[in-house]
PDB file of C-alpha atoms in Angstrom:
ATOM      1  CA  MET R   1    -342.536  10.894  61.206  1.00 45.00           C
ATOM      2  CA  SER R   2    -339.799   9.638  63.562  1.00 42.00           C
ATOM      3  CA  GLU R   3    -336.872  11.607  62.148  1.00 43.00           C
ATOM      4  CA  PRO R   4    -333.251  10.780  62.984  1.00 43.00           C
ATOM      5  CA  GLY R   5    -333.124  13.877  65.151  1.00 39.00           C
ATOM      6  CA  GLY R   6    -329.697  15.144  64.183  1.00 37.00           C
ATOM      7  CA  ARG R   7    -327.879  11.841  64.341  1.00 49.00           C
ATOM      8  CA  ASP R   8    -325.331  11.117  61.681  1.00 74.00           C
ATOM      9  CA  LEU R   9    -326.337   8.922  58.794  1.00 86.00           C
ATOM     10  CA  VAL R  10    -325.151   5.324  58.980  1.00 91.00           C
ATOM     11  CA  ALA R  11    -324.597   2.913  56.094  1.00 93.00           C
ATOM     12  CA  LEU R  12    -326.507  -0.369  56.437  1.00 95.00           C
ATOM     13  CA  PRO R  13    -327.658  -3.215  54.195  1.00 96.00           C
ATOM     14  CA  ARG R  14    -330.955  -2.229  52.557  1.00 96.00           C
ATOM     15  CA  ALA R  15    -332.700  -5.147  54.281  1.00 97.00           C
ATOM     16  CA  ALA R  16    -331.532  -3.860  57.682  1.00 96.00           C
ATOM     17  CA  VAL R  17    -332.764  -0.346  56.868  1.00 96.00           C
ATOM     18  CA  LEU R  18    -336.201  -1.668  55.896  1.00 96.00           C
ATOM     19  CA  MET R  19    -336.354  -3.784  59.044  1.00 95.00           C
ATOM     20  CA  LEU R  20    -335.461  -0.842  61.296  1.00 94.00           C
ATOM     21  CA  TRP R  21    -338.181   1.367  59.883  1.00 94.00           C
ATOM     22  CA  ALA R  22    -340.691  -1.491  59.596  1.00 94.00           C
ATOM     23  CA  SER R  23    -340.243  -2.089  63.319  1.00 91.00           C
ATOM     24  CA  ALA R  24    -340.840   1.625  63.934  1.00 91.00           C
ATOM     25  CA  TYR R  25    -344.052   1.256  61.896  1.00 92.00           C
ATOM     26  CA  LEU R  26    -345.177  -1.732  63.956  1.00 89.00           C
ATOM     27  CA  ARG R  27    -344.387   0.309  67.050  1.00 86.00           C
ATOM     28  CA  GLY R  28    -346.703   3.024  65.753  1.00 88.00           C
ATOM     29  CA  ASP R  29    -344.049   5.720  65.294  1.00 89.00           C
ATOM     30  CA  VAL R  30    -344.314   6.075  61.508  1.00 91.00           C
ATOM     31  CA  GLY R  31    -346.789   5.313  58.774  1.00 93.00           C
ATOM     32  CA  PRO R  32    -346.329   2.907  55.867  1.00 93.00           C
ATOM     33  CA  ASP R  33    -345.796   5.792  53.421  1.00 94.00           C
ATOM     34  CA  ASP R  34    -342.976   7.083  55.635  1.00 93.00           C
ATOM     35  CA  VAL R  35    -341.312   3.670  55.779  1.00 93.00           C
ATOM     36  CA  THR R  36    -341.531   3.284  52.017  1.00 93.00           C
ATOM     37  CA  GLU R  37    -339.661   6.578  51.657  1.00 91.00           C
ATOM     38  CA  LEU R  38    -337.198   6.015  54.513  1.00 92.00           C
ATOM     39  CA  SER R  39    -336.254   2.555  53.245  1.00 91.00           C
ATOM     40  CA  ILE R  40    -334.777   4.141  50.115  1.00 90.00           C
ATOM     41  CA  GLY R  41    -332.153   5.851  52.238  1.00 86.00           C
ATOM     42  CA  ALA R  42    -330.267   9.049  51.561  1.00 80.00           C
ATOM     43  CA  ASP R  43    -328.320   7.923  48.488  1.00 76.00           C
ATOM     44  CA  ARG R  44    -329.191   8.273  44.803  1.00 74.00           C
ATOM     45  CA  SER R  45    -331.583   5.360  44.495  1.00 82.00           C
ATOM     46  CA  GLY R  46    -335.288   4.822  44.175  1.00 85.00           C
ATOM     47  CA  PRO R  47    -337.928   2.126  43.697  1.00 87.00           C
ATOM     48  CA  SER R  48    -337.980   0.404  40.327  1.00 85.00           C
ATOM     49  CA  GLY R  49    -341.771   0.210  40.243  1.00 86.00           C
ATOM     50  CA  GLN R  50    -341.607  -3.574  40.046  1.00 92.00           C
ATOM     51  CA  GLY R  51    -341.597  -6.387  42.563  1.00 91.00           C
ATOM     52  CA  GLU R  52    -343.206  -6.159  46.009  1.00 95.00           C
ATOM     53  CA  ASP R  53    -344.989  -2.916  46.876  1.00 95.00           C
ATOM     54  CA  LEU R  54    -343.610  -1.939  50.288  1.00 96.00           C
ATOM     55  CA  PHE R  55    -346.812  -0.150  51.339  1.00 95.00           C
ATOM     56  CA  ASP R  56    -348.812  -3.337  50.774  1.00 96.00           C
ATOM     57  CA  TRP R  57    -346.078  -5.438  52.396  1.00 96.00           C
ATOM     58  CA  LEU R  58    -346.065  -3.313  55.535  1.00 96.00           C
ATOM     59  CA  THR R  59    -349.821  -3.248  55.985  1.00 95.00           C
ATOM     60  CA  ALA R  60    -349.941  -7.012  55.385  1.00 95.00           C
ATOM     61  CA  LEU R  61    -347.472  -7.506  58.262  1.00 93.00           C
ATOM     62  CA  ARG R  62    -350.116  -6.299  60.706  1.00 90.00           C
ATOM     63  CA  ARG R  63    -352.487  -9.004  59.478  1.00 92.00           C
ATOM     64  CA  LEU R  64    -350.016 -11.798  60.212  1.00 91.00           C
ATOM     65  CA  PRO R  65    -350.325 -13.577  63.565  1.00 90.00           C
ATOM     66  CA  LEU R  66    -347.311 -12.777  65.762  1.00 87.00           C
ATOM     67  CA  PRO R  67    -345.105 -11.560  62.896  1.00 88.00           C
ATOM     68  CA  GLN R  68    -341.337 -11.652  63.277  1.00 89.00           C
ATOM     69  CA  LEU R  69    -338.647 -10.309  60.930  1.00 92.00           C
ATOM     70  CA  ARG R  70    -335.197 -11.862  60.721  1.00 92.00           C
ATOM     71  CA  LEU R  71    -332.170 -10.412  58.992  1.00 94.00           C
ATOM     72  CA  VAL R  72    -329.943 -12.875  57.139  1.00 94.00           C
ATOM     73  CA  LEU R  73    -326.581 -11.803  55.695  1.00 94.00           C
ATOM     74  CA  PRO R  74    -325.584 -14.910  53.715  1.00 92.00           C
ATOM     75  CA  ALA R  75    -322.313 -15.686  51.995  1.00 87.00           C
ATOM     76  CA  PRO R  76    -321.254 -18.720  49.924  1.00 85.00           C
ATOM     77  CA  GLY R  77    -321.202 -21.672  52.296  1.00 82.00           C
ATOM     78  CA  ARG R  78    -322.937 -19.620  55.012  1.00 83.00           C
ATOM     79  CA  ILE R  79    -326.671 -19.640  54.301  1.00 84.00           C
ATOM     80  CA  ALA R  80    -327.950 -20.453  57.792  1.00 82.00           C
ATOM     81  CA  GLY R  81    -331.229 -18.695  58.444  1.00 85.00           C
ATOM     82  CA  LEU R  82    -332.590 -18.856  54.896  1.00 88.00           C
ATOM     83  CA  VAL R  83    -335.747 -20.906  54.418  1.00 86.00           C
ATOM     84  CA  GLY R  84    -336.125 -20.932  50.629  1.00 77.00           C
ATOM     85  CA  PRO R  85    -337.720 -21.581  48.210  1.00 86.00           C
ATOM     86  CA  PRO R  86    -334.741 -22.655  46.071  1.00 88.00           C
ATOM     87  CA  GLN R  87    -334.924 -19.588  43.810  1.00 90.00           C
ATOM     88  CA  ALA R  88    -334.596 -17.321  46.846  1.00 92.00           C
ATOM     89  CA  LEU R  89    -331.136 -18.656  47.693  1.00 93.00           C
ATOM     90  CA  PRO R  90    -329.178 -17.291  44.689  1.00 93.00           C
ATOM     91  CA  ALA R  91    -331.044 -13.995  44.952  1.00 95.00           C
ATOM     92  CA  ALA R  92    -330.157 -13.662  48.639  1.00 95.00           C
ATOM     93  CA  LEU R  93    -326.550 -14.649  47.994  1.00 94.00           C
ATOM     94  CA  GLU R  94    -326.216 -12.114  45.199  1.00 94.00           C
ATOM     95  CA  ALA R  95    -327.683  -9.367  47.389  1.00 95.00           C
ATOM     96  CA  GLU R  96    -325.782 -10.704  50.452  1.00 95.00           C
ATOM     97  CA  GLN R  97    -328.928 -10.080  52.512  1.00 96.00           C
ATOM     98  CA  ALA R  98    -332.532 -11.114  52.996  1.00 96.00           C
ATOM     99  CA  ILE R  99    -335.459 -10.620  55.347  1.00 96.00           C
ATOM    100  CA  VAL R 100    -337.162 -13.802  56.507  1.00 94.00           C
ATOM    101  CA  VAL R 101    -340.728 -13.183  57.720  1.00 93.00           C
ATOM    102  CA  THR R 102    -342.416 -15.625  60.060  1.00 90.00           C
ATOM    103  CA  ALA R 103    -345.981 -15.788  61.334  1.00 88.00           C
ATOM    104  CA  ALA R 104    -346.600 -17.463  64.682  1.00 85.00           C
ATOM    105  CA  GLY R 105    -343.250 -19.196  64.314  1.00 84.00           C
ATOM    106  CA  ILE R 106    -343.941 -20.537  60.815  1.00 88.00           C
ATOM    107  CA  ALA R 107    -341.972 -19.313  57.795  1.00 90.00           C
ATOM    108  CA  ASP R 108    -344.156 -17.082  55.605  1.00 93.00           C
ATOM    109  CA  HIS R 109    -341.864 -15.548  52.975  1.00 94.00           C
ATOM    110  CA  THR R 110    -338.428 -14.150  52.167  1.00 95.00           C
ATOM    111  CA  LEU R 111    -337.845 -10.603  50.912  1.00 96.00           C
ATOM    112  CA  VAL R 112    -334.681  -9.761  48.953  1.00 97.00           C
ATOM    113  CA  PRO R 113    -333.606  -6.395  47.464  1.00 96.00           C
ATOM    114  CA  LEU R 114    -332.533  -6.535  43.838  1.00 95.00           C
ATOM    115  CA  VAL R 115    -330.458  -3.468  42.922  1.00 92.00           C
ATOM    116  CA  THR R 116    -329.833  -2.474  39.305  1.00 90.00           C
ATOM    117  CA  GLU R 117    -328.036   0.524  37.855  1.00 85.00           C
ATOM    118  CA  VAL R 118    -330.231   3.043  36.073  1.00 81.00           C
ATOM    119  CA  PRO R 119    -328.913   3.400  32.498  1.00 77.00           C
ATOM    120  CA  GLU R 120    -328.278   6.729  30.847  1.00 68.00           C
ATOM    121  CA  SER R 121    -328.329   8.726  34.090  1.00 64.00           C
ATOM    122  CA  ALA R 122    -326.000  11.700  34.431  1.00 63.00           C
ATOM    123  CA  ARG R 123    -324.752  10.425  37.793  1.00 68.00           C
ATOM    124  CA  PRO R 124    -324.631   6.884  39.204  1.00 70.00           C
ATOM    125  CA  MET R 125    -328.160   5.928  40.289  1.00 81.00           C
ATOM    126  CA  HIS R 126    -329.757   2.640  41.246  1.00 86.00           C
ATOM    127  CA  ALA R 127    -333.254   1.194  41.177  1.00 91.00           C
ATOM    128  CA  VAL R 128    -334.376  -1.153  43.959  1.00 94.00           C
ATOM    129  CA  THR R 129    -336.797  -4.032  43.430  1.00 95.00           C
ATOM    130  CA  TRP R 130    -337.962  -6.010  46.456  1.00 97.00           C
ATOM    131  CA  MET R 131    -338.442  -9.634  45.442  1.00 96.00           C
ATOM    132  CA  ARG R 132    -340.861 -11.682  47.539  1.00 96.00           C
ATOM    133  CA  PHE R 133    -340.465 -15.464  47.686  1.00 96.00           C
ATOM    134  CA  PRO R 134    -343.258 -17.399  49.495  1.00 94.00           C
ATOM    135  CA  ALA R 135    -341.845 -19.959  51.899  1.00 90.00           C
ATOM    136  CA  PRO R 136    -342.313 -23.633  51.031  1.00 87.00           C
ATOM    137  CA  LEU R 137    -345.291 -25.173  52.806  1.00 82.00           C
ATOM    138  CA  GLY R 138    -344.191 -26.460  56.185  1.00 75.00           C
ATOM    139  CA  ALA R 139    -340.722 -24.922  55.957  1.00 77.00           C
ATOM    140  CA  GLN R 140    -338.875 -25.166  59.231  1.00 73.00           C
ATOM    141  CA  VAL R 141    -337.784 -21.879  60.769  1.00 74.00           C
ATOM    142  CA  PRO R 142    -334.180 -22.148  61.935  1.00 64.00           C
ATOM    143  CA  PRO R 143    -333.289 -20.779  65.352  1.00 64.00           C
ATOM    144  CA  PRO R 144    -331.881 -17.241  65.526  1.00 63.00           C
ATOM    145  CA  ALA R 145    -328.358 -17.133  64.137  1.00 55.00           C
ATOM    146  CA  SER R 146    -327.105 -14.888  66.910  1.00 57.00           C
ATOM    147  CA  SER R 147    -325.430 -16.350  69.981  1.00 60.00           C
ATOM    148  CA  GLY R 148    -326.317 -13.496  72.300  1.00 69.00           C
ATOM    149  CA  SER R 149    -322.645 -12.674  72.756  1.00 80.00           C
ATOM    150  CA  ALA R 150    -321.903 -11.103  69.364  1.00 79.00           C
ATOM    151  CA  ARG R 151    -321.175  -7.704  70.921  1.00 80.00           C
ATOM    152  CA  GLU R 152    -318.491  -9.168  73.156  1.00 85.00           C
ATOM    153  CA  GLU R 153    -317.025 -11.190  70.290  1.00 85.00           C
ATOM    154  CA  LEU R 154    -316.828  -8.092  68.069  1.00 86.00           C
ATOM    155  CA  LEU R 155    -315.169  -6.014  70.783  1.00 83.00           C
ATOM    156  CA  HIS R 156    -312.716  -8.853  71.470  1.00 83.00           C
ATOM    157  CA  ALA R 157    -311.828  -9.091  67.762  1.00 81.00           C
ATOM    158  CA  LEU R 158    -311.331  -5.318  67.545  1.00 81.00           C
ATOM    159  CA  ARG R 159    -309.129  -5.402  70.646  1.00 81.00           C
ATOM    160  CA  ARG R 160    -307.014  -8.226  69.229  1.00 75.00           C
ATOM    161  CA  THR R 161    -306.548  -6.259  66.027  1.00 72.00           C
ATOM    162  CA  ALA R 162    -305.544  -3.103  67.867  1.00 70.00           C
ATOM    163  CA  GLU R 163    -303.030  -4.986  70.021  1.00 68.00           C
ATOM    164  CA  GLY R 164    -301.636  -7.148  67.212  1.00 63.00           C
ATOM    165  CA  SER R 165    -298.625  -6.607  65.026  1.00 53.00           C
ATOM    166  CA  VAL R 166    -300.570  -6.572  61.734  1.00 59.00           C
ATOM    167  CA  ASP R 167    -301.428  -3.050  60.630  1.00 61.00           C
ATOM    168  CA  LEU R 168    -305.010  -2.736  59.385  1.00 64.00           C
ATOM    169  CA  ASP R 169    -306.328   0.545  58.045  1.00 62.00           C
ATOM    170  CA  LEU R 170    -309.646   0.312  59.895  1.00 63.00           C
ATOM    171  CA  VAL R 171    -311.168   3.227  61.796  1.00 58.00           C
ATOM    172  CA  PRO R 172    -314.729   2.153  62.688  1.00 62.00           C
ATOM    173  CA  ASP R 173    -315.129   5.202  64.957  1.00 65.00           C
ATOM    174  CA  GLU R 174    -315.363   7.429  61.870  1.00 70.00           C
ATOM    175  CA  PRO R 175    -317.963   7.430  59.057  1.00 73.00           C
ATOM    176  CA  VAL R 176    -317.181   5.166  56.110  1.00 75.00           C
ATOM    177  CA  GLU R 177    -316.358   6.878  52.833  1.00 78.00           C
ATOM    178  CA  LEU R 178    -319.278   6.763  50.424  1.00 80.00           C
ATOM    179  CA  ALA R 179    -317.010   5.148  47.824  1.00 78.00           C
ATOM    180  CA  ARG R 180    -316.820   2.077  50.062  1.00 79.00           C
ATOM    181  CA  VAL R 181    -320.599   1.731  50.369  1.00 88.00           C
ATOM    182  CA  PRO R 182    -321.903  -0.829  47.828  1.00 90.00           C
ATOM    183  CA  ALA R 183    -325.181  -0.330  45.982  1.00 91.00           C
ATOM    184  CA  THR R 184    -326.776  -3.110  48.040  1.00 94.00           C
ATOM    185  CA  TRP R 185    -326.382  -0.837  51.101  1.00 94.00           C
ATOM    186  CA  THR R 186    -327.757   2.630  51.720  1.00 93.00           C
ATOM    187  CA  THR R 187    -327.346   5.400  54.282  1.00 92.00           C
ATOM    188  CA  THR R 188    -330.066   6.218  56.771  1.00 91.00           C
ATOM    189  CA  GLY R 189    -330.752   8.002  60.007  1.00 90.00           C
ATOM    190  CA  LEU R 190    -331.772   5.940  63.018  1.00 90.00           C
ATOM    191  CA  PRO R 191    -335.176   5.923  64.731  1.00 87.00           C
ATOM    192  CA  ARG R 192    -335.336   8.202  67.760  1.00 82.00           C
ATOM    193  CA  HIS R 193    -336.231   5.553  70.302  1.00 80.00           C
ATOM    194  CA  LEU R 194    -333.012   3.513  69.957  1.00 85.00           C
ATOM    195  CA  GLU R 195    -330.955   3.471  73.137  1.00 87.00           C
ATOM    196  CA  ALA R 196    -327.501   5.016  72.851  1.00 89.00           C
ATOM    197  CA  GLY R 197    -325.711   1.704  73.518  1.00 88.00           C
ATOM    198  CA  THR R 198    -327.781  -0.130  70.918  1.00 89.00           C
ATOM    199  CA  ALA R 199    -327.243   2.606  68.332  1.00 90.00           C
ATOM    200  CA  HIS R 200    -323.488   2.591  69.015  1.00 89.00           C
ATOM    201  CA  LEU R 201    -323.230  -1.181  68.537  1.00 91.00           C
ATOM    202  CA  LEU R 202    -325.270  -0.951  65.319  1.00 93.00           C
ATOM    203  CA  VAL R 203    -322.971   1.722  63.890  1.00 92.00           C
ATOM    204  CA  LEU R 204    -319.788  -0.028  65.050  1.00 89.00           C
ATOM    205  CA  ALA R 205    -320.815  -3.390  63.574  1.00 92.00           C
ATOM    206  CA  ALA R 206    -321.940  -1.878  60.263  1.00 93.00           C
ATOM    207  CA  ARG R 207    -318.795   0.203  59.814  1.00 91.00           C
ATOM    208  CA  THR R 208    -316.528  -2.715  60.698  1.00 90.00           C
ATOM    209  CA  LEU R 209    -318.383  -4.991  58.273  1.00 92.00           C
ATOM    210  CA  LEU R 210    -318.050  -2.464  55.454  1.00 89.00           C
ATOM    211  CA  LEU R 211    -314.391  -1.697  56.116  1.00 86.00           C
ATOM    212  CA  THR R 212    -313.318  -5.329  56.357  1.00 87.00           C
ATOM    213  CA  ARG R 213    -315.304  -6.173  53.225  1.00 84.00           C
ATOM    214  CA  SER R 214    -313.461  -3.424  51.352  1.00 78.00           C
ATOM    215  CA  GLU R 215    -310.060  -4.515  52.666  1.00 78.00           C
ATOM    216  CA  ILE R 216    -310.703  -8.170  51.792  1.00 76.00           C
ATOM    217  CA  GLU R 217    -311.730  -7.226  48.248  1.00 75.00           C
ATOM    218  CA  GLU R 218    -308.562  -5.147  47.823  1.00 71.00           C
ATOM    219  CA  GLY R 219    -306.383  -8.166  48.678  1.00 63.00           C
ATOM    220  CA  HIS R 220    -302.954  -8.106  50.318  1.00 55.00           C
ATOM    221  CA  GLY R 221    -301.304  -5.350  48.316  1.00 53.00           C
ATOM    222  CA  HIS R 222    -300.346  -3.605  51.565  1.00 54.00           C
ATOM    223  CA  THR R 223    -298.142  -6.502  52.684  1.00 51.00           C
ATOM    224  CA  GLN R 224    -294.652  -7.540  51.651  1.00 56.00           C
ATOM    225  CA  HIS R 225    -294.520 -11.196  52.705  1.00 66.00           C
ATOM    226  CA  LEU R 226    -296.854 -14.182  52.431  1.00 65.00           C
ATOM    227  CA  ALA R 227    -296.882 -14.793  56.201  1.00 69.00           C
ATOM    228  CA  GLU R 228    -297.905 -11.209  56.798  1.00 68.00           C
ATOM    229  CA  ALA R 229    -300.581 -11.449  54.105  1.00 71.00           C
ATOM    230  CA  LEU R 230    -302.017 -14.611  55.673  1.00 74.00           C
ATOM    231  CA  ALA R 231    -302.016 -13.076  59.144  1.00 74.00           C
ATOM    232  CA  ARG R 232    -303.705  -9.957  57.800  1.00 75.00           C
ATOM    233  CA  ARG R 233    -306.374 -11.975  55.973  1.00 76.00           C
ATOM    234  CA  GLY R 234    -307.004 -14.066  59.071  1.00 77.00           C
ATOM    235  CA  LEU R 235    -307.660 -10.966  61.171  1.00 81.00           C
ATOM    236  CA  LEU R 236    -309.874  -9.469  58.478  1.00 84.00           C
ATOM    237  CA  ASP R 237    -311.935 -12.664  58.217  1.00 85.00           C
ATOM    238  CA  GLU R 238    -312.322 -12.812  62.005  1.00 85.00           C
ATOM    239  CA  LEU R 239    -313.406  -9.177  62.177  1.00 88.00           C
ATOM    240  CA  HIS R 240    -315.746  -9.575  59.201  1.00 88.00           C
ATOM    241  CA  ASP R 241    -317.513 -12.590  60.724  1.00 89.00           C
ATOM    242  CA  ALA R 242    -317.753 -10.934  64.149  1.00 89.00           C
ATOM    243  CA  ALA R 243    -319.164  -7.731  62.655  1.00 91.00           C
ATOM    244  CA  ARG R 244    -321.726  -9.632  60.566  1.00 92.00           C
ATOM    245  CA  SER R 245    -322.918 -11.576  63.612  1.00 91.00           C
ATOM    246  CA  ALA R 246    -323.089  -8.423  65.729  1.00 92.00           C
ATOM    247  CA  LEU R 247    -325.076  -6.556  63.079  1.00 94.00           C
ATOM    248  CA  VAL R 248    -327.586  -9.390  62.741  1.00 93.00           C
ATOM    249  CA  GLU R 249    -327.871  -9.672  66.522  1.00 92.00           C
ATOM    250  CA  VAL R 250    -328.466  -5.979  67.191  1.00 92.00           C
ATOM    251  CA  ILE R 251    -331.026  -5.649  64.364  1.00 93.00           C
ATOM    252  CA  GLU R 252    -332.800  -8.747  65.658  1.00 90.00           C
ATOM    253  CA  ARG R 253    -332.829  -7.318  69.196  1.00 88.00           C
ATOM    254  CA  ILE R 254    -334.318  -4.024  67.993  1.00 88.00           C
ATOM    255  CA  VAL R 255    -336.969  -5.597  65.795  1.00 88.00           C
ATOM    256  CA  THR R 256    -337.975  -8.261  68.321  1.00 83.00           C
ATOM    257  CA  ALA R 257    -338.473  -5.601  70.980  1.00 77.00           C
ATOM    258  CA  GLU R 258    -340.805  -3.716  68.626  1.00 70.00           C
ATOM    259  CA  THR R 259    -342.790  -6.681  67.261  1.00 65.00           C
ATOM    260  CA  ASP R 260    -343.374  -8.597  70.500  1.00 63.00           C
ATOM    261  CA  GLY R 261    -347.086  -8.621  71.132  1.00 53.00           C
ATOM    262  CA  ILE R 262    -348.053  -7.620  67.582  1.00 59.00           C
ATOM    263  CA  GLY R 263    -350.640  -9.769  65.896  1.00 54.00           C
TER     264      GLY R 263
END
């Protein structure tokens, strides 16, 4: 198994975690049983026993011609990258994530994690069900959502925040508190073969996305005046969008590098 090798755990959307380890499987570094276990992450969660069986899903990927995996992190009004069917859209929006699988450039299906709390457990625990939605026949595959410059845009947004007059309590250089990690995310180590620069961007984007999400949900209680609250929200929205784009871009770069030539 390709263990993290001493690297710190990083919080990521469950779809991103599955994609990372699925790409390691397609690379030949891990087996499907390993990926099924690693996709759960290091938190208190487990498979629900329903929905798509990840072992079968992984082995089926190898039978697809030229398979590609795309990460989509949708939000209301921002569903670019999703291919349907219609029932997949609310599921992806609720989870705020989805994996779109293509075969030879044609949409094949969408995979969405459904997370539910396990009742009557002594400590908070969640069950994960992967819902598979076959793509509509002839569905067009949208171009990659990333611009290729998401890293630079994220660093520019972080620099603007650091140099601005609005005080934001964001420290993406340090691990995010577990209390800020939603159930739709999990913590995982990273595959060994990731380059240091790629791993750093992945961690930076994920932490920034989580921190800005938390700050946006908390509102403007830290501010005294409306103008300050609006300025603060504007910076948070800019950082949130930049971090989301950077996370999608770096995951896509990793997975594409591993799946090129498969099939």
